Amino acid sequence: MTDIKAIVLRTAGTNCDLETVHAIETAGALAERVHIQQLIENEKDLADYHFMVIPGGFSYGDDIAAGRVLANEISCRLAKPLDVFLRNGGIALGICNGFQVLVKMGLLPLNVQDPAQQQFSLLDNDCGVFVDRWVNLAVDPRRCVFLSDDEPVELPVAHAEGKFAAIDNGMIDKLFENGQVVFRYTNKRREQVIYRQPNSSPSP
């Protein structure tokens, strides 16, 4: 697997990039931390990588909304190389703030004809506070290259804007139907049932 090369994208406010590199290398791939400015100034080329990861943190301080500034920067400055990267089979993963970035770039769409059109977003948690705790998750690995089985997992969540929403509620149902929802909250006994969401995201 050492021929797989990953780029871990970072910018002001990014954290956990070193941990992300460690995780990728532990899995057997090569990983390189790259500042977004290196891509913008053509010091680095996305075409040289197979796998792009945007890690967590508070990119640009989340000053407008979580992930919004970085999402706009990538969309405006790196749209063409990113499009080529994805069309050539490149894989993108967003962790925490990185997931917020991908959603707000429109890269997690139903409308594959126009992937730049944002159809989903992450809104403020209904509870009105930053949620920071461990949660139990049921797994559906059907369309996820990172998972090989459906064994439940326990993971931490830490976000103020974690409520997943769509411009049309029917689109949420479509995600579940298409197997595009990989993780769902469960109870502490890890039964395969939907449990109370920590951020009020929808369930099927």
CSV table of C-alpha atoms in Angstrom, one decimal:
chain,number,residue,atom,x,y,z
A,1,MET,CA,0.0,0.0,0.0
A,2,THR,CA,3.0,2.3,0.1
A,3,ASP,CA,2.3,3.5,-3.4
A,4,ILE,CA,-0.8,5.3,-2.1
A,5,LYS,CA,0.1,9.0,-1.5
A,6,ALA,CA,-2.1,11.2,0.6
A,7,ILE,CA,-2.2,15.0,0.9
A,8,VAL,CA,-3.3,16.4,4.3
A,9,LEU,CA,-4.5,19.9,3.5
A,10,ARG,CA,-3.9,22.6,6.2
A,11,THR,CA,-4.4,26.3,6.6
A,12,ALA,CA,-4.8,28.9,9.4
A,13,GLY,CA,-6.8,27.3,12.3
A,14,THR,CA,-6.4,23.7,11.2
A,15,ASN,CA,-5.5,21.2,13.9
A,16,CYS,CA,-5.1,17.5,14.1
A,17,ASP,CA,-3.2,17.5,10.8
A,18,LEU,CA,-0.2,15.7,12.5
A,19,GLU,CA,-2.5,13.1,13.9
A,20,THR,CA,-4.1,12.6,10.5
A,21,VAL,CA,-0.7,12.1,8.9
A,22,HIS,CA,0.1,9.5,11.6
A,23,ALA,CA,-3.2,7.7,11.1
A,24,ILE,CA,-2.6,7.5,7.3
A,25,GLU,CA,0.9,6.3,7.7
A,26,THR,CA,-0.2,3.7,10.3
A,27,ALA,CA,-2.6,2.4,7.7
A,28,GLY,CA,0.4,1.9,5.3
A,29,ALA,CA,0.1,4.9,2.9
A,30,LEU,CA,2.4,7.9,2.5
A,31,ALA,CA,1.2,11.2,3.8
A,32,GLU,CA,2.3,14.8,3.4
A,33,ARG,CA,1.1,17.9,5.1
A,34,VAL,CA,0.6,20.7,2.6
A,35,HIS,CA,-0.5,24.3,3.2
A,36,ILE,CA,-3.3,25.4,0.8
A,37,GLN,CA,-1.1,28.3,-0.4
A,38,GLN,CA,1.4,25.7,-1.8
A,39,LEU,CA,-1.4,24.4,-4.0
A,40,ILE,CA,-2.6,27.9,-5.0
A,41,GLU,CA,1.0,28.9,-6.0
A,42,ASN,CA,1.6,25.6,-7.8
A,43,GLU,CA,4.4,24.6,-5.5
A,44,LYS,CA,2.4,21.3,-5.0
A,45,ASP,CA,0.1,19.6,-7.5
A,46,LEU,CA,-3.0,17.6,-6.5
A,47,ALA,CA,-2.4,15.3,-9.4
A,48,ASP,CA,0.6,13.9,-7.5
A,49,TYR,CA,-1.7,12.4,-4.9
A,50,HIS,CA,-4.4,9.7,-4.7
A,51,PHE,CA,-6.1,10.8,-1.5
A,52,MET,CA,-6.9,14.2,-0.1
A,53,VAL,CA,-7.8,14.8,3.6
A,54,ILE,CA,-9.0,18.0,5.1
A,55,PRO,CA,-8.6,17.5,8.9
A,56,GLY,CA,-10.4,19.1,11.8
A,57,GLY,CA,-9.9,22.4,13.6
A,58,PHE,CA,-11.4,25.9,13.1
A,59,SER,CA,-10.2,26.9,9.7
A,60,TYR,CA,-9.8,30.7,9.5
A,61,GLY,CA,-11.5,30.8,12.9
A,62,ASP,CA,-14.8,29.7,11.5
A,63,ASP,CA,-15.5,33.5,11.5
A,64,ILE,CA,-18.4,33.4,9.0
A,65,ALA,CA,-19.6,29.8,9.6
A,66,ALA,CA,-17.8,26.5,10.2
A,67,GLY,CA,-15.6,25.7,7.2
A,68,ARG,CA,-17.2,28.4,5.0
A,69,VAL,CA,-14.0,30.5,4.3
A,70,LEU,CA,-11.9,27.5,3.4
A,71,ALA,CA,-14.7,26.1,1.3
A,72,ASN,CA,-14.9,29.3,-0.6
A,73,GLU,CA,-11.1,29.5,-1.0
A,74,ILE,CA,-10.8,26.0,-2.4
A,75,SER,CA,-13.8,26.6,-4.7
A,76,CYS,CA,-12.5,29.8,-6.1
A,77,ARG,CA,-8.8,29.1,-6.2
A,78,LEU,CA,-8.5,25.3,-6.8
A,79,ALA,CA,-11.7,24.4,-8.6
A,80,LYS,CA,-10.1,23.1,-11.8
A,81,PRO,CA,-7.3,20.9,-10.2
A,82,LEU,CA,-9.8,19.6,-7.7
A,83,ASP,CA,-12.2,18.7,-10.4
A,84,VAL,CA,-9.5,16.9,-12.4
A,85,PHE,CA,-8.3,15.1,-9.2
A,86,LEU,CA,-11.8,13.8,-8.4
A,87,ARG,CA,-12.6,12.8,-12.0
A,88,ASN,CA,-9.4,10.8,-12.2
A,89,GLY,CA,-10.5,8.7,-9.2
A,90,GLY,CA,-9.0,10.8,-6.4
A,91,ILE,CA,-10.6,10.3,-3.0
A,92,ALA,CA,-11.5,13.1,-0.6
A,93,LEU,CA,-12.1,12.8,3.1
A,94,GLY,CA,-13.2,15.5,5.5
A,95,ILE,CA,-12.8,15.1,9.2
A,96,CYS,CA,-14.7,17.3,11.6
A,97,ASN,CA,-14.1,20.9,10.2
A,98,GLY,CA,-13.0,19.2,7.0
A,99,PHE,CA,-16.4,17.6,6.6
A,100,GLN,CA,-18.0,21.0,7.1
A,101,VAL,CA,-15.7,22.3,4.3
A,102,LEU,CA,-16.6,19.5,1.9
A,103,VAL,CA,-20.3,20.0,2.5
A,104,LYS,CA,-20.2,23.7,2.0
A,105,MET,CA,-18.2,23.3,-1.2
A,106,GLY,CA,-21.1,21.2,-2.5
A,107,LEU,CA,-18.8,18.1,-2.9
A,108,LEU,CA,-21.3,15.8,-1.1
A,109,PRO,CA,-24.2,16.2,-3.5
A,110,LEU,CA,-27.1,14.3,-5.0
A,111,ASN,CA,-26.9,16.4,-8.2
A,112,VAL,CA,-23.8,14.8,-9.8
A,113,GLN,CA,-24.4,16.9,-12.9
A,114,ASP,CA,-23.6,20.1,-10.9
A,115,PRO,CA,-21.5,19.1,-7.9
A,116,ALA,CA,-20.5,22.7,-7.2
A,117,GLN,CA,-24.1,23.5,-6.3
A,118,GLN,CA,-24.4,23.3,-2.5
A,119,GLN,CA,-27.5,21.2,-1.5
A,120,PHE,CA,-26.6,20.4,2.1
A,121,SER,CA,-25.2,22.3,5.0
A,122,LEU,CA,-24.3,22.0,8.7
A,123,LEU,CA,-26.3,24.3,11.0
A,124,ASP,CA,-26.1,25.2,14.6
A,125,ASN,CA,-27.0,22.4,17.0
A,126,ASP,CA,-30.6,22.7,18.2
A,127,CYS,CA,-29.4,22.6,21.8
A,128,GLY,CA,-27.6,25.9,21.2
A,129,VAL,CA,-24.3,24.8,22.7
A,130,PHE,CA,-21.0,23.2,21.6
A,131,VAL,CA,-21.4,19.4,21.9
A,132,ASP,CA,-18.2,17.6,23.0
A,133,ARG,CA,-18.7,13.9,24.0
A,134,TRP,CA,-18.4,10.3,22.8
A,135,VAL,CA,-21.2,8.7,20.8
A,136,ASN,CA,-22.1,5.2,19.7
A,137,LEU,CA,-22.5,4.7,16.0
A,138,ALA,CA,-24.1,2.0,13.8
A,139,VAL,CA,-22.2,1.5,10.5
A,140,ASP,CA,-23.4,1.0,7.0
A,141,PRO,CA,-20.3,0.4,4.8
A,142,ARG,CA,-22.0,-0.2,1.5
A,143,ARG,CA,-20.6,2.7,-0.3
A,144,CYS,CA,-17.6,3.7,1.9
A,145,VAL,CA,-14.1,2.7,0.8
A,146,PHE,CA,-12.8,3.3,4.4
A,147,LEU,CA,-14.9,0.6,6.0
A,148,SER,CA,-15.0,-3.2,5.5
A,149,ASP,CA,-17.6,-4.3,8.0
A,150,ASP,CA,-20.7,-3.2,9.9
A,151,GLU,CA,-19.3,-3.5,13.4
A,152,PRO,CA,-20.6,-0.6,15.6
A,153,VAL,CA,-18.0,2.0,16.7
A,154,GLU,CA,-17.6,4.6,19.4
A,155,LEU,CA,-16.2,8.0,18.4
A,156,PRO,CA,-15.9,11.5,19.8
A,157,VAL,CA,-17.9,14.4,18.4
A,158,ALA,CA,-17.0,18.1,19.0
A,159,HIS,CA,-19.0,20.7,17.2
A,160,ALA,CA,-21.4,23.7,17.5
A,161,GLU,CA,-22.6,23.4,13.9
A,162,GLY,CA,-23.3,19.7,13.5
A,163,LYS,CA,-27.0,19.6,12.4
A,164,PHE,CA,-27.0,18.2,8.9
A,165,ALA,CA,-29.7,19.8,6.7
A,166,ALA,CA,-30.8,19.9,3.1
A,167,ILE,CA,-32.5,22.4,0.9
A,168,ASP,CA,-35.2,19.7,0.4
A,169,ASN,CA,-36.0,17.1,3.1
A,170,GLY,CA,-36.6,14.5,0.4
A,171,MET,CA,-32.9,14.7,-0.4
A,172,ILE,CA,-32.1,13.4,3.1
A,173,ASP,CA,-34.3,10.4,2.5
A,174,LYS,CA,-32.5,9.8,-0.8
A,175,LEU,CA,-29.2,9.7,1.0
A,176,PHE,CA,-30.4,6.9,3.3
A,177,GLU,CA,-31.9,5.0,0.3
A,178,ASN,CA,-28.7,5.2,-1.7
A,179,GLY,CA,-26.5,4.0,1.2
A,180,GLN,CA,-24.7,7.3,1.4
A,181,VAL,CA,-25.2,7.6,5.2
A,182,VAL,CA,-22.3,5.6,6.7
A,183,PHE,CA,-22.8,6.3,10.4
A,184,ARG,CA,-26.0,6.6,12.5
A,185,TYR,CA,-26.3,7.3,16.2
A,186,THR,CA,-27.3,4.3,18.3
A,187,ASN,CA,-28.0,3.7,22.0
A,188,LYS,CA,-25.3,2.7,24.5
A,189,ARG,CA,-26.0,-1.0,24.0
A,190,ARG,CA,-25.0,-0.4,20.3
A,191,GLU,CA,-28.3,-1.9,19.0
A,192,GLN,CA,-28.9,-1.1,15.3
A,193,VAL,CA,-31.5,1.5,16.1
A,194,ILE,CA,-31.6,5.3,15.8
A,195,TYR,CA,-31.0,7.0,19.1
A,196,ARG,CA,-31.2,10.6,20.2
A,197,GLN,CA,-29.0,12.8,18.0
A,198,PRO,CA,-26.5,15.1,19.8
A,199,ASN,CA,-27.1,17.8,17.2
A,200,SER,CA,-30.7,17.1,16.0
A,201,SER,CA,-29.6,15.8,12.6
A,202,PRO,CA,-32.4,14.0,10.7
A,203,SER,CA,-32.9,10.2,10.9
A,204,PRO,CA,-34.8,8.0,8.5
